[in-house]
Each structure stands twice: as C-alpha cells, then as structure tokens.
Short mmCIF file of C-alpha atoms in Angstrom, two decimals:
data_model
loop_
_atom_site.label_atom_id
_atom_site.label_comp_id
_atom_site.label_asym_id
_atom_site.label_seq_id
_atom_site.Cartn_x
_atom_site.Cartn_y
_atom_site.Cartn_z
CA UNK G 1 23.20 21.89 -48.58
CA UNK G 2 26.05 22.53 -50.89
CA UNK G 3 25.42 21.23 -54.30
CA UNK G 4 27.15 17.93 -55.33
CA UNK G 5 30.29 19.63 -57.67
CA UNK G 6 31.13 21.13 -54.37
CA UNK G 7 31.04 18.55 -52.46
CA UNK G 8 32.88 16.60 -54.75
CA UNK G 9 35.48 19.23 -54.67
CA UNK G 10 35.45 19.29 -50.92
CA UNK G 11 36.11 15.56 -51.04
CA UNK G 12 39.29 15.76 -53.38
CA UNK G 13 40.64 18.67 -51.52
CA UNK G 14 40.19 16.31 -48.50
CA UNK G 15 41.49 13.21 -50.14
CA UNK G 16 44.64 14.56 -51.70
CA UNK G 17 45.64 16.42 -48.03
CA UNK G 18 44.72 12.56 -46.29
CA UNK G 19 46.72 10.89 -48.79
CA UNK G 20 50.08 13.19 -48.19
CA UNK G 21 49.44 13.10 -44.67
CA UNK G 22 49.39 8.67 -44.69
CA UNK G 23 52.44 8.84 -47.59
CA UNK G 24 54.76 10.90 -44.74
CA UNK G 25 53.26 8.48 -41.84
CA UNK G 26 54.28 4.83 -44.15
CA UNK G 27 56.27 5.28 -46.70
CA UNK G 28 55.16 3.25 -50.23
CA UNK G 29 58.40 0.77 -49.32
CA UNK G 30 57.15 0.28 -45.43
CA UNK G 31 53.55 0.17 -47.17
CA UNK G 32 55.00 -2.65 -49.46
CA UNK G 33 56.93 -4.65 -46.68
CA UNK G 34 54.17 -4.27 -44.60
CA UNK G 35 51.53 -6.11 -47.64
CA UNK G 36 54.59 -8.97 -47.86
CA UNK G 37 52.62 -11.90 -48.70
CA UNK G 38 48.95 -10.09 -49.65
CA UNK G 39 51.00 -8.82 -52.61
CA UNK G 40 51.20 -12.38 -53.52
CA UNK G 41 47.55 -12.99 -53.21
CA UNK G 42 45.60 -14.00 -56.87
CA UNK G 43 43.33 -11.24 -57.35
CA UNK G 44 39.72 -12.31 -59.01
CA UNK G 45 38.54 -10.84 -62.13
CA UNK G 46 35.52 -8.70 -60.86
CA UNK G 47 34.34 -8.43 -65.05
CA UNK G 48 34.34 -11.93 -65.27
CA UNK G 49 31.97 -11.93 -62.09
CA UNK G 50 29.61 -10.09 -63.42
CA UNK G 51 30.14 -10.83 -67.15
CA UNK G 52 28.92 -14.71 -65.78
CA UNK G 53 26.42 -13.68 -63.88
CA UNK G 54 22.43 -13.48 -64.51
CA UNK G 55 21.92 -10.77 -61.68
CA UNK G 56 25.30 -8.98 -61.79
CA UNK G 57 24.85 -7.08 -58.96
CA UNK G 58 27.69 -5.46 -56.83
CA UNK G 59 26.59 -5.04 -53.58
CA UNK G 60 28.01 -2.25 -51.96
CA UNK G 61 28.97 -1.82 -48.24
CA UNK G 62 28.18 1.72 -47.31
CA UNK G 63 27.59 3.34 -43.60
CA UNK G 64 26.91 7.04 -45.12
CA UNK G 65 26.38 9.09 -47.87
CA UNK G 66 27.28 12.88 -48.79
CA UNK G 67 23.55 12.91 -49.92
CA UNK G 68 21.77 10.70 -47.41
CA UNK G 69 23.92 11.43 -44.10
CA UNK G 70 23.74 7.58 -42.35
CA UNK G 71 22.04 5.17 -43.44
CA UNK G 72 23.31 2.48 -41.28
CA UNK G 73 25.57 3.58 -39.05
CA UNK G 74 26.62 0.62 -36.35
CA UNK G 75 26.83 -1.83 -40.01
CA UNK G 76 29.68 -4.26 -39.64
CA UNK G 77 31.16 -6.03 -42.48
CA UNK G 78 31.33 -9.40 -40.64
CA UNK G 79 27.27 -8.73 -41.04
CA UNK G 80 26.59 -7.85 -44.19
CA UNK G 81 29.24 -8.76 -46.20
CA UNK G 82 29.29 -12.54 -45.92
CA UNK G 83 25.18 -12.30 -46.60
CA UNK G 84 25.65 -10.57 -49.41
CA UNK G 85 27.77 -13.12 -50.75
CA UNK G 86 25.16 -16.22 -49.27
CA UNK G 87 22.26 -13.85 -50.99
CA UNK G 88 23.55 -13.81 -54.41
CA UNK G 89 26.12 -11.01 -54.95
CA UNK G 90 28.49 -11.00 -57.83
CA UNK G 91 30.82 -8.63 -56.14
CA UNK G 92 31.20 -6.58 -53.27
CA UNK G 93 32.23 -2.39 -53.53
CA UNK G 94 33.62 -1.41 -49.90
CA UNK G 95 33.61 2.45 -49.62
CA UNK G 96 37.17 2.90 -47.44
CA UNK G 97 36.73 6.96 -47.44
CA UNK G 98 36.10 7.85 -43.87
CA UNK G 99 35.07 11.71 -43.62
CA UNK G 100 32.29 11.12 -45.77
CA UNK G 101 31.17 7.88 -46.17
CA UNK G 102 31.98 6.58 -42.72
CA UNK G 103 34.26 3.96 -44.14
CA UNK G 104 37.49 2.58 -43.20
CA UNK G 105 40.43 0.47 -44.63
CA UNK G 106 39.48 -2.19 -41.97
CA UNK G 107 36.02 -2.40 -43.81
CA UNK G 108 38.53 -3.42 -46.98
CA UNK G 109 40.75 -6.08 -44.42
CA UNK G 110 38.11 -7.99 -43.10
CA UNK G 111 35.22 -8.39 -46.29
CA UNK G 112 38.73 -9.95 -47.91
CA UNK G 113 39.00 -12.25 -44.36
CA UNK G 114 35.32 -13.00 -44.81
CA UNK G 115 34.41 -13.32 -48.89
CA UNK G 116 36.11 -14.97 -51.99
CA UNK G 117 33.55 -12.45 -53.81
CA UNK G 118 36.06 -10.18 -55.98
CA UNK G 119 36.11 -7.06 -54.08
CA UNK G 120 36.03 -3.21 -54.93
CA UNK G 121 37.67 -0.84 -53.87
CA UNK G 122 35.50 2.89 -53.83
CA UNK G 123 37.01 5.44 -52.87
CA UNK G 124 38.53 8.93 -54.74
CA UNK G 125 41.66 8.08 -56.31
CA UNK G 126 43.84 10.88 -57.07
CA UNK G 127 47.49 9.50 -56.23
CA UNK G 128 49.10 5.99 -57.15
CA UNK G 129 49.89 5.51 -53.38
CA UNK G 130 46.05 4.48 -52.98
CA UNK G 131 46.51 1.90 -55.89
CA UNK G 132 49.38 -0.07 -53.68
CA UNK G 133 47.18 0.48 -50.43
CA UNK G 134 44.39 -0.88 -52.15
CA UNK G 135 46.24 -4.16 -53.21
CA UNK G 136 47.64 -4.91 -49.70
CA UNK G 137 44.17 -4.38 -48.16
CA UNK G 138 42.93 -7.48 -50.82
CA UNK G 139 41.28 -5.44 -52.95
CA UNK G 140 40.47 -7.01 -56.64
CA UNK G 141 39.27 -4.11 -58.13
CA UNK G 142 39.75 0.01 -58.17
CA UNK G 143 36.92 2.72 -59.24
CA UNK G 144 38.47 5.55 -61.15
CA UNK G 145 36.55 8.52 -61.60
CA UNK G 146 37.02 10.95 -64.48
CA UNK G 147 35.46 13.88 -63.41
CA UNK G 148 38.44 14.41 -60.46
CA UNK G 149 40.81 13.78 -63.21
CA UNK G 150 43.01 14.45 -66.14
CA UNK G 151 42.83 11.98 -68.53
CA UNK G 152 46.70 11.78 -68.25
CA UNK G 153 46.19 10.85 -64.64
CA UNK G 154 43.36 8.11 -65.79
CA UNK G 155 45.04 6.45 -67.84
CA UNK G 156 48.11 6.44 -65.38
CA UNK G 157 46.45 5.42 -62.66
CA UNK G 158 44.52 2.77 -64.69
CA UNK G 159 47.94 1.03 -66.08
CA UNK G 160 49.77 1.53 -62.72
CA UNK G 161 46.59 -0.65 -60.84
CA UNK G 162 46.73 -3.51 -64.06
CA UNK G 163 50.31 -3.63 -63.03
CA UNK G 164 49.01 -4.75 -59.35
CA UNK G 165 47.01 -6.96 -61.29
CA UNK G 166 43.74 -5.42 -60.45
CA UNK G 167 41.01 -4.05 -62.73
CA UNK G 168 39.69 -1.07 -63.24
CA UNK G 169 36.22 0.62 -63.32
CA UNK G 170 36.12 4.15 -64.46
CA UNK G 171 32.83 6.08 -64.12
CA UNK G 172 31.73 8.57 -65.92
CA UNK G 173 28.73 10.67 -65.68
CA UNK G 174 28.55 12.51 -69.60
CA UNK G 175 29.54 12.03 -73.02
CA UNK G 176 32.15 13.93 -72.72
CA UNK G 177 34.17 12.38 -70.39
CA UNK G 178 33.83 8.92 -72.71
CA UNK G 179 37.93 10.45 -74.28
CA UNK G 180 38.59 8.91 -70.70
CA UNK G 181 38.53 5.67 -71.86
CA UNK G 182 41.99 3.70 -72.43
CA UNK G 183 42.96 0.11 -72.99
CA UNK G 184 43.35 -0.40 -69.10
CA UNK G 185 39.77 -0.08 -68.34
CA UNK G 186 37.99 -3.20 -67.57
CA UNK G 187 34.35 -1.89 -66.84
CA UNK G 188 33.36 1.31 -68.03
CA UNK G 189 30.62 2.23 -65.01
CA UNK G 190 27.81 5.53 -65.78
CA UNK G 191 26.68 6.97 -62.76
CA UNK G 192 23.19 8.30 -62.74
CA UNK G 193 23.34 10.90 -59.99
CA UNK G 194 23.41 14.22 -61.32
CA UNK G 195 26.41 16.05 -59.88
CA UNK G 196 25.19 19.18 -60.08
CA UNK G 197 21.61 18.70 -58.00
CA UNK G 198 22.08 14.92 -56.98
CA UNK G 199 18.91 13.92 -58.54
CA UNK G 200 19.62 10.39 -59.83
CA UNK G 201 17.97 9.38 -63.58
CA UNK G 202 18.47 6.09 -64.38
CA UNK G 203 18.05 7.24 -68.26
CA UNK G 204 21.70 8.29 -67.64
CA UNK G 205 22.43 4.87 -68.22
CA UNK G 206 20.02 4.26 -71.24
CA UNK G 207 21.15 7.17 -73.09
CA UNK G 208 24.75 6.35 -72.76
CA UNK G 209 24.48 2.76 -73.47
CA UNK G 210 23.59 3.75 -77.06
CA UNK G 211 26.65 5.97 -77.50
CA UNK G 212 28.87 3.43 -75.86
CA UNK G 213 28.32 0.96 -78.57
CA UNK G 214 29.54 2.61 -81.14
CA UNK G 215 32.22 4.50 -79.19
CA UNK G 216 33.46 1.27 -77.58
CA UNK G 217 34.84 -0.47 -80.32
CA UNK G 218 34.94 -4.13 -80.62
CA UNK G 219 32.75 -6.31 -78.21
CA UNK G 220 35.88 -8.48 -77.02
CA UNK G 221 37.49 -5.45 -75.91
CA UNK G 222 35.06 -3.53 -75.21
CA UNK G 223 34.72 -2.17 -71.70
CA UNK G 224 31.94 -4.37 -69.53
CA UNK G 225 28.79 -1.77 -68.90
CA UNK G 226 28.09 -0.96 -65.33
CA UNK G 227 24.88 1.18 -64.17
CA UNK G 228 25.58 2.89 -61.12
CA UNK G 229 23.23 4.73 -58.16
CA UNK G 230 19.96 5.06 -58.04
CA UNK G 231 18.76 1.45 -58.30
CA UNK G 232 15.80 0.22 -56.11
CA UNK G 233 13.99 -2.07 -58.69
CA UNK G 234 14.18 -5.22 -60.48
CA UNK G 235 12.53 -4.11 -63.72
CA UNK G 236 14.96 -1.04 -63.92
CA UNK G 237 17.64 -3.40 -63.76
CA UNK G 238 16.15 -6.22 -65.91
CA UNK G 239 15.52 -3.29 -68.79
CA UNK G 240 19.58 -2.20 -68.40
CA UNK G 241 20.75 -5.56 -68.77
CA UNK G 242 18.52 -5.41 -72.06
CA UNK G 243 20.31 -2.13 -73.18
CA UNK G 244 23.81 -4.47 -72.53
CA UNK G 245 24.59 -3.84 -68.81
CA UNK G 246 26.58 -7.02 -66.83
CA UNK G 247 26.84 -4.81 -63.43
CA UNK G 248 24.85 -2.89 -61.49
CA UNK G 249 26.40 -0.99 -58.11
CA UNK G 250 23.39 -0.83 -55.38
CA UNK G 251 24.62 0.46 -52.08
CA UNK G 252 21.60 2.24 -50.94
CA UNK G 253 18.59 -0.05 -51.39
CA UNK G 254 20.40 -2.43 -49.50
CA UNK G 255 22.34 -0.54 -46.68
CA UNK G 256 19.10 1.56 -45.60
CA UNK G 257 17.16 -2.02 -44.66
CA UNK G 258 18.16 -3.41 -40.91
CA UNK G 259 19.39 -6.49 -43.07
CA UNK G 260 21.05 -5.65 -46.38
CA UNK G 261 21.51 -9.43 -47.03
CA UNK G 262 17.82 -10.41 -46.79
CA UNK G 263 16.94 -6.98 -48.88
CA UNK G 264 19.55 -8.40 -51.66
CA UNK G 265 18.15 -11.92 -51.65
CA UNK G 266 14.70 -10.32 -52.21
CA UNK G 267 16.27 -8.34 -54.60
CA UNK G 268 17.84 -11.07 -56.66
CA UNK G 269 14.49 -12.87 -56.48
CA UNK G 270 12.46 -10.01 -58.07
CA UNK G 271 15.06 -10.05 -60.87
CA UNK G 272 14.62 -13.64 -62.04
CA UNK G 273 10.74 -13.21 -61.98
CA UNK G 274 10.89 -9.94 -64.15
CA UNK G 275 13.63 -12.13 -66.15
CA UNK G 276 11.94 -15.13 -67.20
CA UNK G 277 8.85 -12.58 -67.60
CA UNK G 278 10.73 -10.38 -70.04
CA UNK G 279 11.47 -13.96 -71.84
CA UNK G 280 7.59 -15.20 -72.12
CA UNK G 281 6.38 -11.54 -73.61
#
C-alpha cells in the first residue's frame, strides 16, 4: 500500500497526462460548441444549500476509493442520486475521476438529468480546461484542492470557475495551506483524512474551525465551513455544526450500504434527534 502523498501524486501525474490527452481529442472551442445551450443553464448556489439547511449534508456519489478499493461497484446514478435528493440531501458531490474512483463524466450528465440538487463536481483540478468541462456537464459547483497546487493556480482556477458562474470549494487539510484562501472561494472545506497514513480524525475539523474564525475575516464574507471524510455519525456531525459547520461531504457511509438513499434518510433522522437533544440539555 503506498502511502496517501503518493498516491495523491500518482493521481496528479495521471490527471494532468488525461487532461492533455482530452484537450488534443476536443478542443476548448469544440468543447464550448458542443455545451451550446448547457452554458446557458442557471447554476444553483450550492452555499446557499447548505447555508439553509438544518442537515447540510452533501451526499456524495462514489463507486471506489484509493483507500477502500470498491465499495459499490455496479451503483448507478439513476439509483442513488434521485434518493438522495427524496432522502434529504442538500447537495450532491459526483466523483467524475475514472482510474481511481471508478467515476465518469456520464455520472456528472445524468445526476444533472435526474436532480435540481446543486451539484459538485470532485475531481483533481489542475488545468482550466476541467473548469469549462465541468460547466457543460451541469455542474454547480468545483472542489479545488490546495495541496496539488500553487496558490497562483488556486486562485486562478477559483476566478476562472466564478466566471462560469459556479462556486468554489477549496479543501485544505493544515493550517498552512489556509494563505490559499482568496475572495473566489465560496466554501472553505477541511478534510480529515490524514494524507500521509489515511487515518481520518474528525478533530481535523474542530481544531481548524477555531483558527478559521479569526483567519476568515468577516462572517458575510467569510467562506461557508465544510467537514469532509470520515463521517459515519450524527452526533459527530451535530457537534461540527456547533463549532460553525453548514456542510458536511459523506460519500462512504452511504455508498458502502446496498441503498445509499435509505442509509441517508436514516442518517438525516439521527441528526434531528441528536439536534433537538443538543437543544433540551
């Protein structure tokens, strides 16, 4: 098992070959000709989503995982996607890398055929090319991640996809990548998986949380908080929202169940109990 930095590395070396191999097979004009009318689709605001939301959770629609291998392997979107959004999802995150996440820009096509949930689009986005495919496909919003980055590149990529009209989550995983942070992010996410040894600690989050509010700045422009990985309980959850999370990205807990849908209702559920119980203490 390599550890996570290299596979991460593995992944970018991948992406960047993938994307200069689909930029010399459809050019960013044919792309754009090709989108004609989805260009001229309204996105939805993904922060306002979850910033309305009691639960906040973005359900993500996963097959595989670098860490996990499959976890659901024959999932289709016309499945789980549409329950998700009948079981109370705020928003939907649609891995579209293929090699190691068994995902595909289809996945992206149909959950926009099938949900007015705003939609996400994961993936490793090193070139603005994936920004334009990502719009025509009916994504809403883009993850940006700052450790396969240069800050330059963030905040390119971050005012190239506001251009598109779509926002923009950057994760981070430290304190030090919190410079990454620029006027065109829209939800500032903290992923607890360790990327050295994979071990997710949800006291990522906590410990960042306290750091982000004074790094943030104002509240009214002040990225939305997002916990990501690692979350398989309602009480976790309900004590994030307390340290000022609005979204929480659950792939796993979901996509490892024969029916993600019922697992998220159940989910959602467990949530309001440990709300109103966190109210009556």
């Amino acid at each position: 098992m390599h550890n996570h930095t290299d596979i991460l590395h593995t992944i970018v070396v991948n992406k960047r070959r993938e994307v200069a191999f689909q930029k010399a097979a459809v050019s960013l004009e044919t792309l754009l000709s090709m989108g004609g009318s989805r260009l001229e689709r309204p996105t939805a605001s993904m922060r306002a989503a979850l910033a309305g939301s009691p639960a906040g959770i973005i359900a993500e629609f996963k097959r595989r995982s670098p860490s996990k291998g499959w976890l659901h392997p024959q999932a289709r979107v016309a499945d789980v996607v549409p329950a998700y959004e009948r079981c109370g999802a705020s928003a939907c995150s649609i891995l579209t890398d293929g090699d190691f996440f068994g995902g595909s820009f289809a996945d992206l096509q149909h959950a926009r055929a099938l949900t007015r949930l705003p939609l996400l689009r994961k993936d490793f986005i090193v070139d603005e090319y994936q920004l334009f495919q990502a719009r025509v496909m009916g994504a809403d919003a883009v993850l940006l991640i700052a450790s396969i980055l240069t800050r330059d590149e963030c905040s390119r990529l971050a005012r190239t996809a506001h251009s598109l009209e779509m926002e923009v989550l950057l994760e981070i995983h430290d304190e030090a990548e919190l410079p990454y942070l620029n006027p065109h992010v829209d939800m500032l996410g903290v992923n607890n998986r360790h990327l050295g040894t994979f071990d997710t600690s949800v006291e990522n989050s906590f410990r960042l949380a306290d750091m982000l509010r004074t790094h943030a700045g104002p509240p009214d422009r002040a990225p939305l908080l997002v916990s990501e990985s690692g979350l398989s309980d309602a009480d976790t959850v309900c004590r994030l929202r307390r340290a000022g999370f609005r979204g929480f990205l659950i792939g796993e807990t979901f996509m490892k169940t024969p029916r993600p849908g019922d697992t998220l209702k159940q989910f959602v559920e467990q949530l309001g109990a440990a709300q109103i119980h966190t109210v009556r203490q």
